Coordinates of C-alpha atoms in Angstrom, one line a residue:
Chain A
M10 CA -24.5 15.0 -102.0
S11 CA -25.0 18.6 -103.1
G12 CA -22.3 21.0 -104.5
L13 CA -21.2 21.9 -100.7
E14 CA -20.8 18.8 -99.3
D15 CA -18.5 18.1 -101.9
D16 CA -16.9 21.2 -101.8
L17 CA -16.5 20.0 -97.7
K18 CA -14.3 16.8 -99.0
R19 CA -12.5 18.5 -101.5
V20 CA -11.1 21.1 -98.9
L21 CA -11.0 19.3 -96.2
E22 CA -8.4 16.6 -98.1
Q23 CA -6.6 19.4 -99.8
R24 CA -6.0 21.8 -96.7
A25 CA -5.3 19.0 -94.3
D26 CA -3.0 17.0 -96.6
G27 CA 0.0 19.4 -96.5
D28 CA 3.5 18.5 -95.6
Y29 CA 4.7 17.4 -91.9
V30 CA 7.6 19.0 -91.0
T31 CA 6.9 17.0 -87.3
G32 CA 8.9 13.5 -87.5
A33 CA 7.8 10.9 -86.1
D34 CA 11.1 10.3 -84.0
T35 CA 10.7 14.3 -82.5
M36 CA 6.7 13.6 -82.1
L37 CA 7.9 10.1 -80.2
E38 CA 10.7 12.2 -77.9
R39 CA 7.9 14.6 -77.5
V40 CA 5.2 11.9 -76.5
H41 CA 7.5 10.0 -74.2
S42 CA 8.3 13.1 -71.9
G43 CA 5.1 14.4 -72.5
A44 CA 3.5 10.9 -70.8
Q45 CA 6.2 11.1 -68.1
R46 CA 5.3 14.3 -67.0
L47 CA 1.2 13.7 -67.4
H48 CA 2.0 10.5 -65.1
R49 CA 3.9 12.1 -62.4
R50 CA 1.0 15.0 -62.5
R51 CA -1.4 12.0 -62.2
V52 CA 0.6 10.1 -59.5
G53 CA 0.6 12.9 -57.8
A54 CA -3.0 13.9 -57.8
A55 CA -3.6 10.8 -56.7
V56 CA -1.4 10.7 -53.8
L57 CA -3.4 14.3 -52.3
C58 CA -6.5 12.7 -52.8
T59 CA -5.4 9.7 -50.7
L60 CA -3.9 11.8 -48.0
A61 CA -7.1 13.9 -48.7
L62 CA -9.0 10.9 -47.7
V63 CA -7.0 9.8 -44.9
A64 CA -7.4 13.4 -43.4
A65 CA -11.2 13.6 -43.9
G66 CA -11.3 9.9 -42.3
A67 CA -8.7 11.1 -39.2
G68 CA -11.5 14.0 -38.7
V69 CA -14.2 12.1 -39.1
A70 CA -12.3 9.8 -36.2
L71 CA -11.2 12.9 -33.8
G72 CA -14.9 14.0 -34.2
G73 CA -16.4 11.5 -32.3
G74 CA -17.4 9.2 -35.2
N75 CA -17.0 5.4 -34.6
L76 CA -14.1 3.9 -36.5
T77 CA -16.1 0.4 -36.5
N78 CA -18.9 2.0 -38.4
T79 CA -16.7 3.5 -41.2
T80 CA -14.4 -0.1 -41.7
P81 CA -15.6 -2.3 -44.2
P82 CA -16.2 -6.4 -42.4
V83 CA -13.4 -8.7 -43.7
V84 CA -14.9 -11.4 -45.3
T85 CA -13.6 -14.5 -44.0
Q86 CA -15.3 -16.8 -45.6
T87 CA -18.5 -17.5 -47.7
T88 CA -20.2 -21.1 -47.9
T89 CA -23.4 -19.9 -49.4
A90 CA -24.0 -21.2 -52.9
V91 CA -24.8 -19.2 -55.8
P92 CA -26.4 -20.7 -58.7
S93 CA -23.8 -19.5 -61.6
N94 CA -26.9 -19.5 -64.2
G95 CA -29.6 -18.0 -62.0
P96 CA -29.8 -14.2 -61.5
T97 CA -28.2 -12.7 -58.3
T98 CA -30.5 -10.7 -56.0
A99 CA -29.5 -7.4 -54.6
P100 CA -29.8 -7.1 -50.6
P101 CA -32.3 -4.2 -49.9
S102 CA -30.9 -1.2 -49.5
V103 CA -30.3 0.2 -45.9
P104 CA -29.6 3.3 -44.4
A105 CA -26.2 4.1 -43.4
S106 CA -27.5 5.3 -40.3
Q107 CA -29.0 2.4 -39.3
G108 CA -25.0 0.9 -39.3
V109 CA -25.2 -1.9 -40.8
Q110 CA -23.1 -2.3 -44.2
K111 CA -23.0 -4.7 -47.3
P112 CA -20.5 -6.6 -47.8
P113 CA -18.0 -5.1 -49.6
V114 CA -17.6 -6.4 -53.5
G115 CA -14.0 -8.3 -53.7
G116 CA -13.2 -8.3 -49.9
R117 CA -9.7 -10.7 -49.6
T118 CA -9.5 -13.6 -47.9
T119 CA -5.7 -15.3 -47.5
G120 CA -5.1 -19.1 -47.1
T121 CA -7.8 -21.5 -48.2
T122 CA -10.2 -22.0 -50.6
S123 CA -13.5 -23.0 -51.2
A124 CA -14.2 -26.7 -52.3
P125 CA -14.7 -26.5 -56.3
A126 CA -17.7 -26.6 -57.9
T127 CA -19.2 -30.0 -59.2
G128 CA -18.6 -30.3 -63.0
S129 CA -15.5 -28.9 -63.2
T130 CA -13.3 -30.4 -65.9
T131 CA -10.2 -28.9 -65.1
P132 CA -7.5 -29.5 -62.6
R133 CA -8.0 -27.4 -59.8
P134 CA -3.9 -27.0 -58.8
S135 CA -3.4 -25.0 -55.3
T136 CA -3.8 -21.2 -55.4
G137 CA -2.9 -18.0 -53.7
T138 CA -5.4 -15.1 -52.2
T139 CA -9.5 -16.1 -53.2
T140 CA -11.6 -13.2 -53.3
T141 CA -15.6 -14.4 -52.3
R142 CA -18.5 -13.0 -53.9
P143 CA -21.4 -12.3 -51.5
P144 CA -24.4 -14.9 -51.9
S145 CA -26.5 -11.6 -52.7
G146 CA -24.0 -9.8 -55.3
P147 CA -23.9 -6.5 -55.8
V148 CA -26.6 -4.3 -57.6
V149 CA -24.8 -4.6 -61.3
T150 CA -25.6 -1.1 -63.4
G151 CA -24.4 0.4 -66.5
F152 CA -22.6 -2.9 -68.1
Q153 CA -20.6 -2.0 -71.2
P154 CA -18.7 -4.8 -72.2
S155 CA -14.9 -5.2 -73.6
A156 CA -14.8 -9.0 -74.2
I157 CA -17.3 -11.7 -75.2
R158 CA -16.0 -15.3 -75.5
A159 CA -18.8 -18.1 -76.1
R160 CA -18.7 -21.7 -74.9
G161 CA -21.3 -23.0 -77.4
A162 CA -23.8 -21.8 -79.8
G163 CA -26.1 -20.3 -76.8
T164 CA -23.9 -20.1 -73.7
F165 CA -21.6 -17.0 -73.8
W166 CA -19.5 -15.0 -71.2
A167 CA -18.7 -11.0 -71.7
V168 CA -16.7 -9.0 -69.5
G169 CA -16.9 -5.5 -69.1
R170 CA -17.3 -2.3 -66.9
A171 CA -19.9 -1.4 -64.9
D172 CA -20.9 0.2 -61.4
C173 CA -21.5 -2.1 -58.6
D174 CA -23.5 -0.8 -55.8
G175 CA -22.5 2.5 -57.2
K176 CA -18.4 1.5 -57.4
P177 CA -16.4 0.8 -60.5
C178 CA -16.0 -2.7 -61.4
S179 CA -15.4 -5.6 -63.9
P180 CA -18.4 -8.1 -63.5
V181 CA -18.4 -11.2 -65.9
L182 CA -22.0 -11.5 -67.0
V183 CA -23.6 -15.1 -68.3
S184 CA -26.0 -15.8 -70.8
R185 CA -27.2 -19.4 -71.4
D186 CA -30.0 -18.7 -74.2
G187 CA -28.2 -16.8 -76.7
G188 CA -28.4 -13.4 -75.2
Q189 CA -31.8 -13.2 -74.8
S190 CA -31.1 -13.5 -70.9
F191 CA -27.9 -12.4 -68.8
S192 CA -26.8 -13.2 -65.2
V193 CA -23.8 -12.1 -63.0
A194 CA -21.3 -15.0 -62.6
G195 CA -19.3 -13.5 -60.8
V196 CA -17.6 -9.9 -60.0
P197 CA -13.2 -10.8 -60.0
P198 CA -11.2 -8.3 -58.4
G199 CA -9.7 -5.6 -60.6
D200 CA -10.5 -4.1 -63.5
H201 CA -10.7 -7.0 -66.7
H202 CA -11.2 -7.0 -70.3
T203 CA -10.4 -10.4 -71.0
V204 CA -12.9 -13.7 -70.3
G205 CA -12.7 -16.9 -71.3
G206 CA -14.5 -20.3 -69.7
D207 CA -15.5 -24.1 -69.8
G208 CA -18.3 -24.6 -67.8
D209 CA -17.9 -23.7 -64.6
Y210 CA -14.3 -22.5 -65.1
L211 CA -13.7 -19.0 -65.6
W212 CA -11.3 -16.8 -66.3
V213 CA -10.4 -13.4 -67.3
Y214 CA -7.3 -11.0 -67.4
G215 CA -6.9 -7.2 -67.0
S216 CA -5.2 -4.5 -65.4
S217 CA -5.3 -6.3 -62.3
G218 CA -3.3 -9.3 -63.7
F219 CA -4.8 -12.8 -64.6
H220 CA -8.0 -13.8 -62.2
H221 CA -9.9 -17.7 -62.5
S222 CA -12.6 -19.5 -61.0
Y223 CA -13.7 -22.8 -60.9
D224 CA -17.0 -23.0 -59.4
G225 CA -18.8 -20.5 -62.5
G226 CA -17.6 -17.1 -61.3
R227 CA -18.4 -17.3 -57.3
T228 CA -14.9 -17.0 -56.3
W229 CA -11.9 -15.8 -58.1
A230 CA -8.6 -16.6 -57.3
R231 CA -5.4 -16.0 -58.8
P232 CA -2.9 -18.4 -59.9
G233 CA 0.3 -18.6 -58.6
P234 CA 3.1 -18.1 -60.3
D235 CA 1.1 -15.6 -62.2
P236 CA 1.4 -15.7 -66.0
G237 CA 2.1 -12.4 -66.7
W238 CA 0.9 -10.1 -68.8
V239 CA -1.6 -11.5 -71.3
T240 CA -1.2 -10.1 -74.8
R241 CA -3.4 -12.6 -76.6
T242 CA -6.1 -15.4 -75.7
F243 CA -7.6 -18.2 -77.4
N244 CA -11.5 -19.5 -77.4
T245 CA -10.3 -23.0 -76.3
S246 CA -12.3 -25.3 -74.6
G247 CA -10.6 -26.4 -71.4
P248 CA -7.4 -25.0 -69.7
P249 CA -6.9 -21.0 -71.0
V250 CA -4.2 -20.7 -73.7
I251 CA -2.6 -17.5 -73.7
V252 CA 0.0 -15.2 -74.9
V253 CA 2.0 -13.2 -72.8
N254 CA 5.0 -10.7 -72.9
D255 CA 7.2 -9.7 -70.7
G256 CA 9.0 -7.6 -72.4
G257 CA 11.3 -11.0 -74.2
K258 CA 9.8 -13.3 -76.6
P259 CA 5.9 -13.9 -76.3
K260 CA 5.4 -17.1 -75.1
L261 CA 2.4 -19.5 -75.7
L262 CA 1.1 -20.8 -72.2
Q263 CA -1.5 -23.3 -71.7
G264 CA -2.9 -24.2 -68.3
G265 CA -3.4 -26.7 -66.0
G266 CA -0.2 -28.1 -65.5
I267 CA 2.1 -27.7 -62.3
P268 CA 3.2 -24.6 -62.4
Y269 CA -0.6 -24.0 -63.4
F270 CA 0.9 -22.1 -66.4
R271 CA 3.2 -24.1 -68.5
E272 CA 5.0 -23.1 -72.3
I273 CA 3.8 -25.3 -74.9
E274 CA 5.7 -24.0 -77.9
K275 CA 8.9 -22.8 -77.9
G276 CA 10.0 -22.8 -81.2
L277 CA 8.4 -19.5 -82.1
E278 CA 10.0 -16.2 -82.5
R279 CA 8.0 -13.3 -82.2
P280 CA 5.3 -13.9 -84.4
D281 CA 3.0 -11.3 -86.0
D282 CA 0.0 -13.3 -84.7
W283 CA -1.0 -16.8 -83.0
S284 CA -4.1 -19.0 -83.5
H285 CA -4.3 -22.1 -81.9
W286 CA -6.7 -25.2 -82.3
G287 CA -5.5 -28.1 -80.8
R288 CA -1.8 -27.3 -81.8
A289 CA -0.6 -23.9 -81.8
V290 CA -0.5 -22.0 -85.5
A291 CA 2.2 -19.0 -85.8
S292 CA 2.6 -16.9 -88.7
G293 CA 5.5 -14.2 -89.1
R294 CA 8.2 -12.4 -90.8
V295 CA 11.1 -14.9 -92.3
G296 CA 13.3 -12.4 -95.1
D297 CA 10.9 -10.9 -97.2
T298 CA 7.9 -12.6 -97.3
I299 CA 5.3 -14.5 -94.4
A300 CA 6.0 -18.0 -93.2
V301 CA 4.1 -20.1 -91.2
T302 CA 5.0 -22.0 -88.7
V303 CA 3.1 -25.3 -87.1
S304 CA 3.9 -26.6 -84.2
N305 CA 4.8 -30.3 -83.8
T306 CA 6.4 -29.8 -87.2
N307 CA 10.1 -29.1 -86.3
H308 CA 9.6 -25.6 -85.9
V309 CA 9.9 -25.0 -89.4
P310 CA 8.6 -21.5 -90.8
R311 CA 6.5 -22.3 -94.0
P312 CA 6.5 -19.8 -97.0
T313 CA 3.2 -18.4 -97.5
G314 CA 3.9 -16.4 -100.4
C315 CA 2.4 -13.3 -98.8
K316 CA 5.0 -10.8 -99.2
A317 CA 5.9 -9.0 -95.6
T318 CA 4.8 -5.7 -95.3
A319 CA 4.4 -2.9 -92.5
D320 CA 1.6 -4.4 -91.6
A321 CA 0.8 -7.2 -89.4
S322 CA -0.1 -11.0 -91.1
Q323 CA -3.1 -12.7 -89.0
V324 CA -3.9 -16.2 -88.7
S325 CA -6.9 -18.1 -87.9
V326 CA -7.2 -21.5 -87.7
V327 CA -10.3 -24.4 -87.8
G328 CA -10.0 -27.8 -87.6
D329 CA -6.6 -29.0 -89.9
V330 CA -7.7 -25.6 -92.3
I331 CA -5.0 -22.4 -91.8
W332 CA -6.3 -19.2 -92.9
L333 CA -3.9 -16.4 -93.2
L334 CA -4.7 -12.7 -93.7
C335 CA -1.7 -10.9 -95.7
P336 CA -2.2 -6.8 -96.0
A337 CA -0.8 -4.9 -98.5
G338 CA -1.1 -1.0 -97.4
S339 CA -5.0 -0.4 -98.2
Y340 CA -5.8 -3.7 -99.6
F341 CA -5.2 -7.4 -98.5
S342 CA -5.4 -11.0 -99.5
V343 CA -6.6 -14.5 -98.2
L344 CA -4.7 -17.1 -98.2
R345 CA -5.8 -20.8 -97.1
S346 CA -3.5 -24.1 -96.8
A347 CA -5.5 -27.3 -95.8
D348 CA -1.9 -29.6 -95.2
A349 CA 0.0 -27.1 -92.3
G350 CA 1.1 -24.8 -94.3
L351 CA 3.0 -27.1 -97.0
T352 CA 1.4 -25.2 -99.7
W353 CA -1.0 -22.5 -100.1
T354 CA -3.9 -20.8 -102.5
T355 CA -5.0 -17.3 -102.4
V356 CA -8.5 -17.2 -102.1
A357 CA -9.1 -13.3 -102.6
K358 CA -6.7 -11.3 -103.6
N359 CA -6.2 -7.4 -103.5
V360 CA -9.3 -6.9 -101.5
R361 CA -9.8 -3.0 -100.3
G362 CA -9.3 -3.1 -96.4
T363 CA -8.7 -1.0 -93.4
S364 CA -6.2 -1.0 -90.8
G365 CA -6.5 -3.1 -87.4
M366 CA -8.5 -5.7 -89.4
G367 CA -9.6 -9.3 -87.6
L368 CA -9.2 -12.6 -89.6
A369 CA -12.1 -15.3 -88.2
A370 CA -11.9 -18.3 -89.6
R371 CA -15.3 -19.7 -89.4
S372 CA -15.5 -23.1 -91.1
A373 CA -12.9 -25.1 -93.6
S374 CA -14.7 -23.2 -96.4
T375 CA -15.2 -19.5 -95.2
V376 CA -13.2 -17.2 -93.3
V377 CA -14.3 -13.2 -92.0
V378 CA -11.9 -10.8 -91.8
G379 CA -13.7 -7.8 -90.1
M380 CA -12.7 -4.1 -91.0
N381 CA -12.6 -0.5 -88.9
S382 CA -14.0 2.6 -89.8
G383 CA -16.9 1.7 -90.4
W384 CA -16.1 -0.8 -93.3
G385 CA -18.0 -4.1 -91.7
L386 CA -17.1 -7.3 -92.9
R387 CA -15.8 -9.4 -95.9
V388 CA -16.8 -13.1 -95.6
I389 CA -14.8 -14.8 -98.0
T390 CA -15.2 -18.3 -99.1
S391 CA -12.5 -20.9 -100.1
G392 CA -14.0 -20.2 -103.6
G393 CA -12.5 -16.7 -104.0
S394 CA -16.3 -15.3 -103.4
V395 CA -16.3 -12.4 -101.1
R396 CA -19.0 -10.6 -99.5
E397 CA -19.1 -7.2 -98.5
V398 CA -21.5 -7.3 -94.8
R399 CA -22.0 -3.4 -93.4
I400 CA -23.4 -3.5 -89.8
P401 CA -25.2 -0.2 -88.5
G402 CA -23.8 1.3 -85.9
V403 CA -20.2 -0.8 -85.8
L404 CA -17.3 1.2 -86.3
D405 CA -15.0 -1.5 -85.5
A406 CA -15.5 -4.9 -86.3
G407 CA -11.9 -6.0 -85.9
S408 CA -12.7 -8.5 -82.8
V409 CA -15.2 -10.9 -84.7
H410 CA -14.6 -14.2 -84.1
F411 CA -16.9 -17.0 -84.7
Q412 CA -17.9 -20.1 -82.2
T413 CA -19.5 -22.1 -84.5
A414 CA -19.7 -21.7 -88.5
D415 CA -22.5 -19.2 -87.8
V416 CA -22.4 -17.8 -84.4
G417 CA -20.0 -15.3 -83.9
Y418 CA -19.9 -12.4 -81.7
L419 CA -18.2 -9.0 -82.0
V420 CA -17.6 -6.3 -79.5
D421 CA -16.9 -2.0 -80.8
R422 CA -16.3 -0.1 -78.3
D423 CA -19.3 -0.2 -75.4
S424 CA -21.4 -2.6 -77.2
G425 CA -21.5 -6.3 -78.4
Y426 CA -23.1 -7.7 -81.2
R427 CA -24.2 -11.4 -82.1
S428 CA -24.9 -13.2 -85.2
T429 CA -26.5 -16.4 -86.2
D430 CA -26.2 -16.8 -89.8
G431 CA -22.6 -16.7 -90.2
G432 CA -21.5 -12.6 -89.6
L433 CA -24.2 -11.9 -92.6
T434 CA -27.0 -10.2 -89.8
W435 CA -25.5 -8.8 -86.2
S436 CA -28.3 -7.9 -83.2
K437 CA -27.0 -6.0 -80.5
L438 CA -26.9 -7.5 -77.4
L439 CA -28.8 -5.5 -74.6
F440 CA -26.8 -6.0 -71.3
T441 CA -29.9 -4.8 -69.2
G442 CA -32.8 -6.6 -67.0
F443 CA -30.3 -8.5 -64.9
R444 CA -29.6 -8.0 -60.7
Chain B
M29 CA 5.7 0.7 -69.7
R30 CA 7.4 -2.1 -70.7
D31 CA 10.0 -2.7 -73.5
A32 CA 7.6 -4.4 -75.8
D33 CA 4.4 -2.3 -74.7
R34 CA 6.7 1.1 -76.2
E35 CA 7.9 -1.0 -79.0
A36 CA 5.0 -1.4 -80.2
F37 CA 3.4 1.8 -79.9
D38 CA 6.7 3.8 -81.4
E39 CA 6.1 1.3 -84.2
F40 CA 2.4 2.6 -84.2
V41 CA 3.2 6.2 -84.5
R42 CA 5.7 5.9 -87.0
A43 CA 3.3 4.0 -89.1
R44 CA 0.3 6.3 -88.5
L45 CA 1.7 9.7 -87.4
P46 CA 1.1 11.5 -91.1
Q47 CA -2.8 10.4 -91.4
L48 CA -2.9 11.6 -87.3
L49 CA -1.8 14.9 -88.3
R50 CA -3.4 15.4 -91.2
F51 CA -6.7 14.8 -88.8
G52 CA -5.2 17.0 -86.1
H53 CA -4.5 19.6 -89.1
A54 CA -8.2 19.3 -90.5
L55 CA -9.8 19.3 -87.1
T56 CA -8.0 22.6 -85.4
G57 CA -7.7 24.6 -89.1
S58 CA -3.6 24.8 -88.0
P59 CA -1.1 22.5 -88.3
H60 CA 1.0 23.4 -85.8
A61 CA -2.5 23.4 -83.5
G62 CA -2.6 20.1 -85.3
A63 CA 0.6 18.5 -84.2
D64 CA 0.0 19.9 -80.5
L65 CA -3.4 17.9 -80.4
V66 CA -1.9 14.7 -81.7
Q67 CA 1.4 15.1 -79.3
D68 CA -1.3 15.6 -76.2
A69 CA -3.6 12.7 -77.1
L70 CA -0.6 10.2 -78.0
E71 CA 0.7 11.1 -74.3
R72 CA -2.6 10.1 -73.1
T73 CA -2.5 6.8 -75.6
M74 CA 0.8 6.0 -74.2
L75 CA -0.1 6.0 -70.8
A76 CA -2.9 3.7 -71.8
W77 CA -1.2 1.5 -73.8
S78 CA -1.1 -1.7 -71.9
R79 CA -4.8 -1.4 -71.4
I80 CA -5.3 -1.4 -75.5
D81 CA -6.3 -4.5 -76.2
S82 CA -4.5 -5.9 -79.6
K83 CA -7.9 -6.3 -81.7
D84 CA -8.7 -2.8 -80.4
D85 CA -8.3 0.3 -83.2
P86 CA -5.4 2.4 -81.4
E87 CA -5.8 4.9 -84.4
G88 CA -9.7 4.9 -83.7
Y89 CA -8.9 5.5 -79.6
V90 CA -6.1 8.4 -80.2
R91 CA -8.5 10.2 -82.9
R92 CA -11.6 9.5 -80.0
I93 CA -9.7 11.6 -77.5
M94 CA -8.3 14.2 -80.1
V95 CA -11.8 15.4 -80.5
N96 CA -12.5 15.4 -76.7
R97 CA -9.4 17.1 -76.0
N98 CA -9.8 19.3 -78.9
V99 CA -12.8 20.5 -77.2
S100 CA -11.7 20.8 -74.2
I101 CA -8.5 22.6 -74.7
W102 CA -10.9 24.8 -76.9
R103 CA -12.9 25.4 -73.7
R104 CA -9.5 26.2 -71.6
Y105 CA -8.3 28.5 -73.7
R106 CA -10.7 30.1 -75.1
R107 CA -10.6 33.2 -73.6
E108 CA -6.8 33.8 -74.9
R109 CA -8.3 33.9 -78.2
L110 CA -10.7 37.0 -77.7
V111 CA -9.0 39.9 -79.4
D112 CA -9.9 43.4 -79.1
E113 CA -9.5 44.1 -83.2
V114 CA -11.6 42.9 -85.7
P115 CA -9.0 40.6 -87.9
E116 CA -7.8 41.4 -91.1
R117 CA -10.7 41.0 -93.7
Q118 CA -8.9 37.8 -96.2
L119 CA -7.5 39.1 -99.5
P120 CA -10.1 39.7 -102.0
D121 CA -8.2 37.5 -104.7
R122 CA -8.9 33.9 -102.6
T123 CA -10.6 31.5 -104.0
R124 CA -14.2 29.7 -102.8
D125 CA -12.0 26.7 -101.3
D126 CA -10.0 29.6 -99.6
S127 CA -13.5 31.0 -98.4
L128 CA -14.4 28.0 -97.5
W129 CA -11.5 26.8 -95.4
E130 CA -11.8 29.9 -93.7
A131 CA -15.0 29.3 -93.1
I132 CA -14.3 26.0 -91.7
K133 CA -12.1 27.4 -89.4
L134 CA -14.7 30.2 -87.8
L135 CA -17.3 26.8 -86.7
P136 CA -17.5 26.4 -83.1
T137 CA -15.5 23.5 -82.0
K138 CA -18.1 21.2 -82.1
Q139 CA -19.2 22.0 -85.3
R140 CA -16.0 21.7 -87.2
A141 CA -15.3 18.4 -85.4
I142 CA -18.8 16.8 -86.7
I143 CA -17.8 18.3 -90.1
V144 CA -14.6 17.1 -90.3
L145 CA -15.5 14.0 -88.6
R146 CA -18.7 13.3 -91.8
Y147 CA -16.9 14.8 -94.7
Y148 CA -12.9 14.1 -94.2
E149 CA -13.9 11.0 -92.0
D150 CA -16.1 9.6 -94.0
L151 CA -18.0 8.7 -90.8
S152 CA -22.0 8.6 -90.1
E153 CA -24.0 10.4 -87.9
A154 CA -23.7 7.5 -85.5
Q155 CA -20.1 6.8 -85.5
I156 CA -19.8 10.6 -85.2
A157 CA -21.7 10.5 -81.4
A158 CA -20.5 7.6 -80.5
T159 CA -16.9 9.4 -81.0
M160 CA -18.0 12.2 -79.5
G161 CA -20.1 10.8 -76.5
C162 CA -23.3 12.5 -77.6
S163 CA -26.8 11.6 -78.9
A164 CA -27.0 11.0 -83.0
G165 CA -29.9 13.9 -82.6
T166 CA -27.2 15.9 -81.5
V167 CA -24.8 15.3 -84.2
K168 CA -27.4 16.0 -86.7
S169 CA -29.1 19.0 -85.6
Q170 CA -25.2 20.7 -84.7
A171 CA -24.0 19.1 -88.7
S172 CA -27.6 21.4 -89.4
R173 CA -26.6 24.2 -87.9
A174 CA -22.9 24.1 -89.5
M175 CA -24.1 23.8 -93.1
A176 CA -26.0 26.3 -92.6
K177 CA -23.2 28.9 -91.2
L178 CA -21.0 27.7 -94.1
R179 CA -23.4 28.8 -96.6
E180 CA -23.7 32.1 -94.9
L181 CA -20.5 32.5 -95.0
V182 CA -19.5 31.4 -98.3
K183 CA -22.2 33.2 -99.6
D184 CA -21.1 36.9 -97.4
D185 CA -17.6 36.0 -98.5
A186 CA -18.4 36.2 -101.8
M187 CA -20.5 38.8 -101.9
V188 CA -17.5 41.3 -100.2
G189 CA -15.1 40.0 -103.3
G190 CA -14.2 36.7 -103.1
E191 CA -14.1 34.5 -106.1
A192 CA -16.6 33.0 -107.2
R193 CA -16.0 29.3 -108.4

């Protein structure tokens, strides 16, 4: 590094490291009121925009336009099957002047839903509204993943943002060959950032709420009642296991019951983190230390020896082994228990870390910590070895998770990555070449 | 915004505000402009908070907004910053560090952002490109221009009367 570069680092650190008179409470007060103003401005702009569009539409109608040509047709029911594992084909574009429109993406039907697809392993409850994807499917371009969830070593789904026939959408893509190729599994209505699946059963969650599909993504429905605001999802087979938080105590829910989502763990109070592997495990503060609570153990928090700090602890479970990430300022430790939290072993102590870390169990003997700020991963074994893995181009590896001991995924900003060697090397997924 | 969301957001702000203010100061060259930039970015983050997944990096999200808003705010207000008179010369007894800090503040906004992200945040060219929404080539060329300009400014300043280190 040249002298000027050294000087730049020093000067920037010195000059920006001043005393700041703005306290957190003052700043929060300003931010809250400013955000309200900004929200009002955005709502006002949206209303004006809507009024302008309505006025423009009325102008067309009054000017002799044919309203039937400007109103999208309502899709009542689609019975044509779409192979869930095959690429969909877009209809040829037809000039608008011919008066033929493509069916809208996310057209709604009410009442009945189509028959369940064969091979679904999840019982199907009654649902409310159903959205049917047109058999031809939209043209999906510019896909940027928000989340990836795997089913096996080679099959995984990705949900994200894209353009569907030129309009913003949240399609679910599926790959059954380890990311070599993708096809559009479905386009659930609304905006989604979380996906999960098990065979033909898929589910997504986002600002449009929870939607699921029993036929590989062809039709989507909202379960009734809606489970609420989903803050975490778990990579389990079978019915989805999710954490919802509607302002009160977070709840761990599992799909498949009647009502559709049922609370499967009632004794845990505001944990820092959850994990789920056949049973629920939560980490949280008890006094000055972090304790872990395992379901079916009378909800007795078991002390871990990790001192509680401002940063949240994390747990990740694989089989009978519980891994715990214990943050402490700029450092972290990793603890392991093989007896449901009764005894703990510190396998790595005072490892340099970052904010926003993610813990992902790879196996009973290996765990991975994903970090942000371009710090990559730390692969930690039960024997205490810590291996540093840098991932070129990845800024935030906190979303890392493993489907098997070798196959893992992470999403960083608008890109997805896959590893087949336990996180030592990563390949960027190219979400192209599908229709 | 739900109560739990608001609590989580407030907790995040309380924990990370000093770091964000330092970053804003480095980005704008002024602690006050930096605080305004932080406030502006946090307002936007608060409205989007429910969309930020728990596994995301909210601080990175705020910093990306700060970098991009700093450029757009500067574009909006640059007319107001034009002055009729040449600003006063700095005092001749300042150090090389003073000169360098002033020179950083004289850089165009994008170039300053790149310098701050590279040398204050220790980001790579690819990471800077992703943060700023431009290509790595643009980052490289802009960084090169910024470094050339800094060398020139610091050298000129030393010739006028600045104290060389």
